[in-house]
Amino acid sequence: MSLRFDAINNLLTSEVNVECSKKITAIFGENVFTQKVARQFLSEEAFKSLNSSIKSGQKIDRSMANQIANGLRAWAESKGVTHYSHWFQPLTGTTAEKHDSFFTIKNDGTPIEQFDGDALIQQEPDASSFPSGGLRVTFEARGYTAWDPSSPAFVMEIGQGSTLCIPTIFVSYTGESLDYKAPLLKALEALNKAAVDVSNYFDKNITNVTATLGWEQEYFVIDEGLYNARPDLLLCGRTVFGHAPAKGQQLEDHYFGSIPERVYAFMRDYEEEAYKLGIPLRTRHNEVAPAQFECAPIYEEANLAVDHNTLLMDIMNRVARRHNLRVLLHEKPFAGINGSGKHNNWSMATNTGVNLLAPGKTPKTNLMFLTFFVNTIKAVHDYSDVLRASIASAQNDYRLGANEAPPAIISVFIGQYLAKVLQDIKSRVTEKMDETDESMLKIDIHKSIPELLLDNTDRNRTSPFAFTGNKFEFRAVGSSANCASAMTVLNTIVAETLKQFKKDVDTLIESGEKKEIAIMHVIREYIVSSEKVLFEGDGYSQSWEKEAEKRGLPNVKTTPLALDALVTPKAKSLFEKNEVYNQDELEARHEIGLEKYIKKVQIESRVIGELSTSHILPAAVRYQNMLANNIKGLKEAGMEESAYVSQTQIMTKISEHVNILGDLVKKMIDARKVCNKIEDTREKAIAYCYQVKEPFFDKIRYRVDKLELLVDDKEWYLPKYRELLFLR
Ligand code: ADP
Ligand code: MG
């Protein structure tokens, strides 16, 4: 009859059984070219060369590359692999791969299996269709992928086939980055340098600092049959219509409930694939909204963590289909229901095994902690606009700054205790302080800060950037985003701030100040200049928006405007100085961000128009005819008008909604036509936002959702919210 009712009927037979009885340690990393495997498959020489390149980022020479490629092939073939692929993360937002076989034919006609160093180090994917923001046009027609040895190769099993995947960066021939990873690696290097310099004030043994990242991935899971009956989910990843179900998330019973069996089978299945690929998943649970879930790994070095997150998103999408389920990674798939984010837990770790954001036990280590803690706050304060731009997308706009969503204001939560510590420093560190005044240096940070904060009593859930005991948690990142975007910016702004900190402290030392005192002075100065970004209250409240405005904190609600922060003189200087992006690359990112935004809104607008005309209107008309026939019949049977008052009323209401709906759709299409004529990308994006999306999407939805309540349920072919959210 309709896909909706077919899907509901098929639900009962959709169960898929999985066997996962193995211990995790028995399979963990079995498809990864780990150090242990490398030792087994590489000569001593090749192993050393690979290792030193991982540690120092140095290039591997050709002869070594040949040896490593041979070792990789031997290992992969031992797992039945016949093809290899450079695996990369273009700016389209998904991962890309092009499979080549090891098989080739020699000049004399002999067929052989071969994988040489050149093929390992560099490839040329047919890249013309990946977004480049004009870069390849301006510079070179082509781009290439280059091996990133810092992320280990892995074997991806898809169906019956397996492929050796080589993690790579994607750059143009003139060196401009075209992907998410190349700038991330540069930002991590900038942070490493800056953080080592500063940490050497406290410990000369520190020679390396890495950023650590633990992401928490939220997602929805729904039945695939129901999904297929919703063209909006299929094409936009979110529902553009749908009346709120009688039962929503008010009861919050899903959060505490047990995981539904069908979803549980799916989780165990994707977890097993993840474990084989060395993704250290640790937690799984229900989230607040019905049908919403979360998983999180143990944190890792940021570059690897980013690869693992993108890999996992791919795996989840793929595995879900085996279970006749669909994963929704969209930031806001359902109106009126919580959205999904991807909290980025971030810190810095030294080669000496110290977490630089963990409060210490002695005054000296506390001073080190305070240094990195305050520098991070200052970085977020000084560059909150760039940080906001790093998480901007059409999808995330539905989650930030929209109704029923936290505002798009970047503020930092540090908890009452640390807020007090900072206030103390502010009032007690004075100009006159000299080396005889040692008491101030003995900043007594409560030994139990981590416990204090880890204990949920002092953990504000509404803050977009929160200190949670021994790490910061950037919560404004969208669930479908590539974390590299946010991580590139965060690491760059902290690097920049630390560099400035070093200069400021050195200046004071040169003028004769004792090191610790100089550090305290600069810390105090930074607290004063950035404290307006600190906020301990309810970040979702209206009063905060007002308060933030008074404080002069930016609150940019839409992507086209938020992206402006990427191309300000300040941003250009920031990224150029730290060698993360040059000006052209920034312009290109800006352009690509805007283009993506335009496309998303364009597609949504088309889907809204098409569904209104070809699904909603016919349903309304069918029901109206039924009512009309009914009334006619009653009249003919001699019934009085009072017998069909309800019917008449409903018909009138339906007519009203249908007329307004038709009118709005027509106007929206006209507005789109006007937008399409605009040449300038930024202006076009702004027009799509303020002339198409804002004036029409919600208004059209309002009419459709009203009709959903009026029209006979069996005439309504789009699965309803209650089915999408509660049937599994
Ligand atoms: P929550 O209560 O927010 O779930 P968890 O302790 O479970 O907090 O941690 C959430 C994420 O933060 C996990 O992925 C965890 O590995 C990660 N994490 C913990 N410590 C660090 C750190 N030093 N750097 C980066 N991420 C970390
Ligand atoms: Mg968390």
Coordinates of N, CA and C in Angstrom, one line a residue, residues 409-487:
I409 N 27.2 30.9 21.4 CA 28.2 31.7 22.1 C 29.3 30.7 22.7
I410 N 30.5 31.1 22.4 CA 31.6 30.3 22.9 C 32.0 30.8 24.3
S411 N 31.8 30.0 25.4 CA 32.2 30.4 26.7 C 32.9 29.2 27.3
V412 N 33.6 29.5 28.4 CA 34.4 28.4 29.1 C 33.9 28.2 30.5
F413 N 33.6 26.9 30.8 CA 33.2 26.6 32.2 C 34.4 25.9 32.9
I414 N 34.8 26.4 34.1 CA 35.9 25.8 34.8 C 35.6 25.2 36.2
G415 N 34.3 25.4 36.6 CA 33.9 24.9 37.9 C 34.3 26.0 39.0
Q416 N 33.5 25.9 40.0 CA 33.6 26.9 41.1 C 35.0 27.0 41.7
Y417 N 35.5 25.8 41.9 CA 36.8 25.8 42.7 C 37.9 26.5 41.9
L418 N 38.1 26.1 40.6 CA 39.1 26.8 39.8 C 38.8 28.2 39.6
A419 N 37.5 28.6 39.5 CA 37.2 30.0 39.3 C 37.7 30.8 40.5
K420 N 37.6 30.2 41.7 CA 38.1 30.8 42.9 C 39.6 30.9 42.9
V421 N 40.3 29.9 42.4 CA 41.7 29.9 42.4 C 42.2 31.1 41.5
L422 N 41.5 31.2 40.3 CA 41.9 32.3 39.4 C 41.6 33.7 40.0
Q423 N 40.5 33.8 40.8 CA 40.2 35.1 41.4 C 41.3 35.4 42.5
D424 N 41.7 34.4 43.2 CA 42.8 34.5 44.2 C 44.1 35.0 43.6
I425 N 44.4 34.4 42.5 CA 45.7 34.9 41.8 C 45.5 36.3 41.4
K426 N 44.4 36.6 40.9 CA 44.1 38.0 40.4 C 44.3 39.0 41.5
S427 N 43.8 38.7 42.7 CA 43.9 39.7 43.7 C 45.2 39.6 44.5
R428 N 45.9 38.5 44.5 CA 47.0 38.4 45.4 C 48.4 38.6 44.6
V429 N 48.4 38.4 43.4 CA 49.7 38.7 42.6 C 49.7 40.2 42.4
T430 N 50.6 40.9 42.9 CA 50.7 42.3 42.8 C 52.0 42.7 42.1
E431 N 52.0 44.0 41.7 CA 53.2 44.5 41.1 C 54.4 44.4 42.0
K432 N 54.1 44.6 43.3 CA 55.2 44.7 44.2 C 55.8 43.3 44.6
M433 N 55.1 42.3 44.2 CA 55.5 40.9 44.6 C 57.0 40.7 44.1
D434 N 57.8 40.2 45.1 CA 59.2 39.9 44.6 C 59.5 38.5 45.1
E435 N 60.8 38.1 45.0 CA 61.1 36.7 45.3 C 61.0 36.4 46.7
T436 N 61.0 37.4 47.6 CA 60.8 37.1 49.0 C 59.4 36.7 49.3
D437 N 58.5 37.1 48.4 CA 57.1 36.7 48.6 C 56.8 35.4 48.0
E438 N 57.3 34.4 48.6 CA 57.2 33.0 48.0 C 55.8 32.4 48.2
S439 N 55.1 33.0 49.2 CA 53.8 32.4 49.6 C 52.9 32.2 48.4
M440 N 52.9 33.2 47.5 CA 52.0 33.2 46.4 C 52.3 32.1 45.4
L441 N 53.6 31.7 45.4 CA 53.9 30.6 44.5 C 53.4 29.3 44.9
K442 N 53.2 29.2 46.2 CA 52.7 28.0 46.8 C 51.2 27.9 46.5
I443 N 50.8 28.1 45.3 CA 49.3 28.1 45.0 C 48.8 26.7 45.4
D444 N 48.0 26.8 46.3 CA 47.5 25.5 46.9 C 46.3 25.1 46.1
I445 N 46.5 24.2 45.1 CA 45.3 23.8 44.4 C 44.9 22.5 45.0
H446 N 43.6 22.5 45.3 CA 43.0 21.4 46.0 C 43.4 20.1 45.3
K447 N 44.0 19.1 46.1 CA 44.4 17.9 45.5 C 43.3 17.1 44.8
S448 N 42.1 17.4 45.2 CA 41.0 16.6 44.7 C 40.3 17.3 43.5
I449 N 40.9 18.3 42.9 CA 40.2 18.9 41.7 C 39.7 17.9 40.7
P450 N 40.5 17.0 40.3 CA 40.0 16.0 39.3 C 38.8 15.3 39.8
E451 N 38.9 14.9 41.1 CA 37.7 14.1 41.7 C 36.5 15.0 41.8
L452 N 36.8 16.3 42.2 CA 35.8 17.3 42.4 C 35.0 17.4 41.1
L453 N 35.7 17.5 40.0 CA 35.1 17.8 38.7 C 34.6 16.5 38.1
L454 N 35.3 15.4 38.3 CA 34.8 14.2 37.7 C 33.5 13.8 38.4
D455 N 33.4 14.1 39.6 CA 32.1 13.9 40.3 C 31.1 14.9 39.7
N456 N 30.0 14.4 39.2 CA 29.1 15.2 38.4 C 28.5 16.5 39.0
T457 N 28.7 16.7 40.3 CA 28.1 17.8 41.0 C 28.6 19.1 40.4
D458 N 29.8 19.2 40.0 CA 30.3 20.4 39.5 C 30.7 20.4 38.0
R459 N 29.7 19.8 37.2 CA 30.0 19.6 35.8 C 28.9 20.2 35.0
N460 N 29.0 21.4 34.7 CA 28.0 22.1 33.9 C 27.9 21.4 32.5
R461 N 26.7 21.0 32.2 CA 26.4 20.3 31.0 C 26.1 21.2 29.8
T462 N 25.9 22.5 30.2 CA 25.4 23.4 29.1 C 26.5 24.2 28.5
S463 N 27.7 24.0 29.0 CA 28.8 24.9 28.5 C 29.4 24.3 27.2
P464 N 29.7 25.1 26.2 CA 30.3 24.6 25.0 C 31.7 24.2 25.1
F465 N 32.4 24.7 26.2 CA 33.8 24.4 26.3 C 34.1 24.3 27.8
A466 N 34.2 23.1 28.3 CA 34.2 22.9 29.8 C 35.4 22.2 30.2
F467 N 36.0 22.6 31.4 CA 37.1 21.9 32.0 C 36.5 20.7 32.8
T468 N 36.9 19.5 32.5 CA 36.3 18.4 33.3 C 37.4 17.6 34.0
G469 N 38.2 18.4 34.8 CA 39.1 17.7 35.8 C 40.5 17.5 35.3
N470 N 40.7 17.0 34.1 CA 42.1 16.9 33.6 C 42.1 17.1 32.0
K471 N 41.1 17.7 31.5 CA 41.0 17.9 30.1 C 39.9 18.9 29.8
F472 N 39.9 19.6 28.7 CA 38.8 20.4 28.3 C 37.9 19.6 27.3
E473 N 36.7 19.9 27.4 CA 35.7 19.2 26.5 C 35.0 20.2 25.6
F474 N 35.3 20.1 24.3 CA 34.7 21.0 23.4 C 33.4 20.4 22.9
R475 N 32.3 20.9 23.3 CA 31.0 20.2 23.1 C 30.2 20.7 21.9
A476 N 30.7 21.8 21.3 CA 29.9 22.4 20.3 C 30.1 21.7 18.9
V477 N 31.1 20.7 18.9 CA 31.4 20.0 17.6 C 30.1 19.2 17.2
G478 N 29.8 19.2 16.0 CA 28.6 18.5 15.5 C 28.9 17.0 15.3
S479 N 27.8 16.2 15.4 CA 28.0 14.8 15.4 C 28.5 14.3 14.1
S480 N 28.2 15.0 13.0 CA 28.6 14.4 11.7 C 29.9 15.1 11.2
A481 N 30.5 16.0 12.0 CA 31.7 16.7 11.6 C 32.9 15.8 11.6
N482 N 33.9 16.2 10.9 CA 35.2 15.6 11.0 C 35.9 16.4 12.1
C483 N 36.3 15.7 13.2 CA 36.9 16.5 14.4 C 38.1 17.3 14.0
A484 N 38.7 16.9 12.9 CA 40.0 17.6 12.5 C 39.8 19.1 12.4
S485 N 38.6 19.5 11.9 CA 38.3 20.9 11.7 C 38.5 21.7 13.0
A486 N 37.8 21.2 14.1 CA 37.8 21.8 15.4 C 39.2 21.7 16.0
M487 N 39.8 20.5 15.8 CA 41.1 20.2 16.4 C 42.3 21.0 15.8

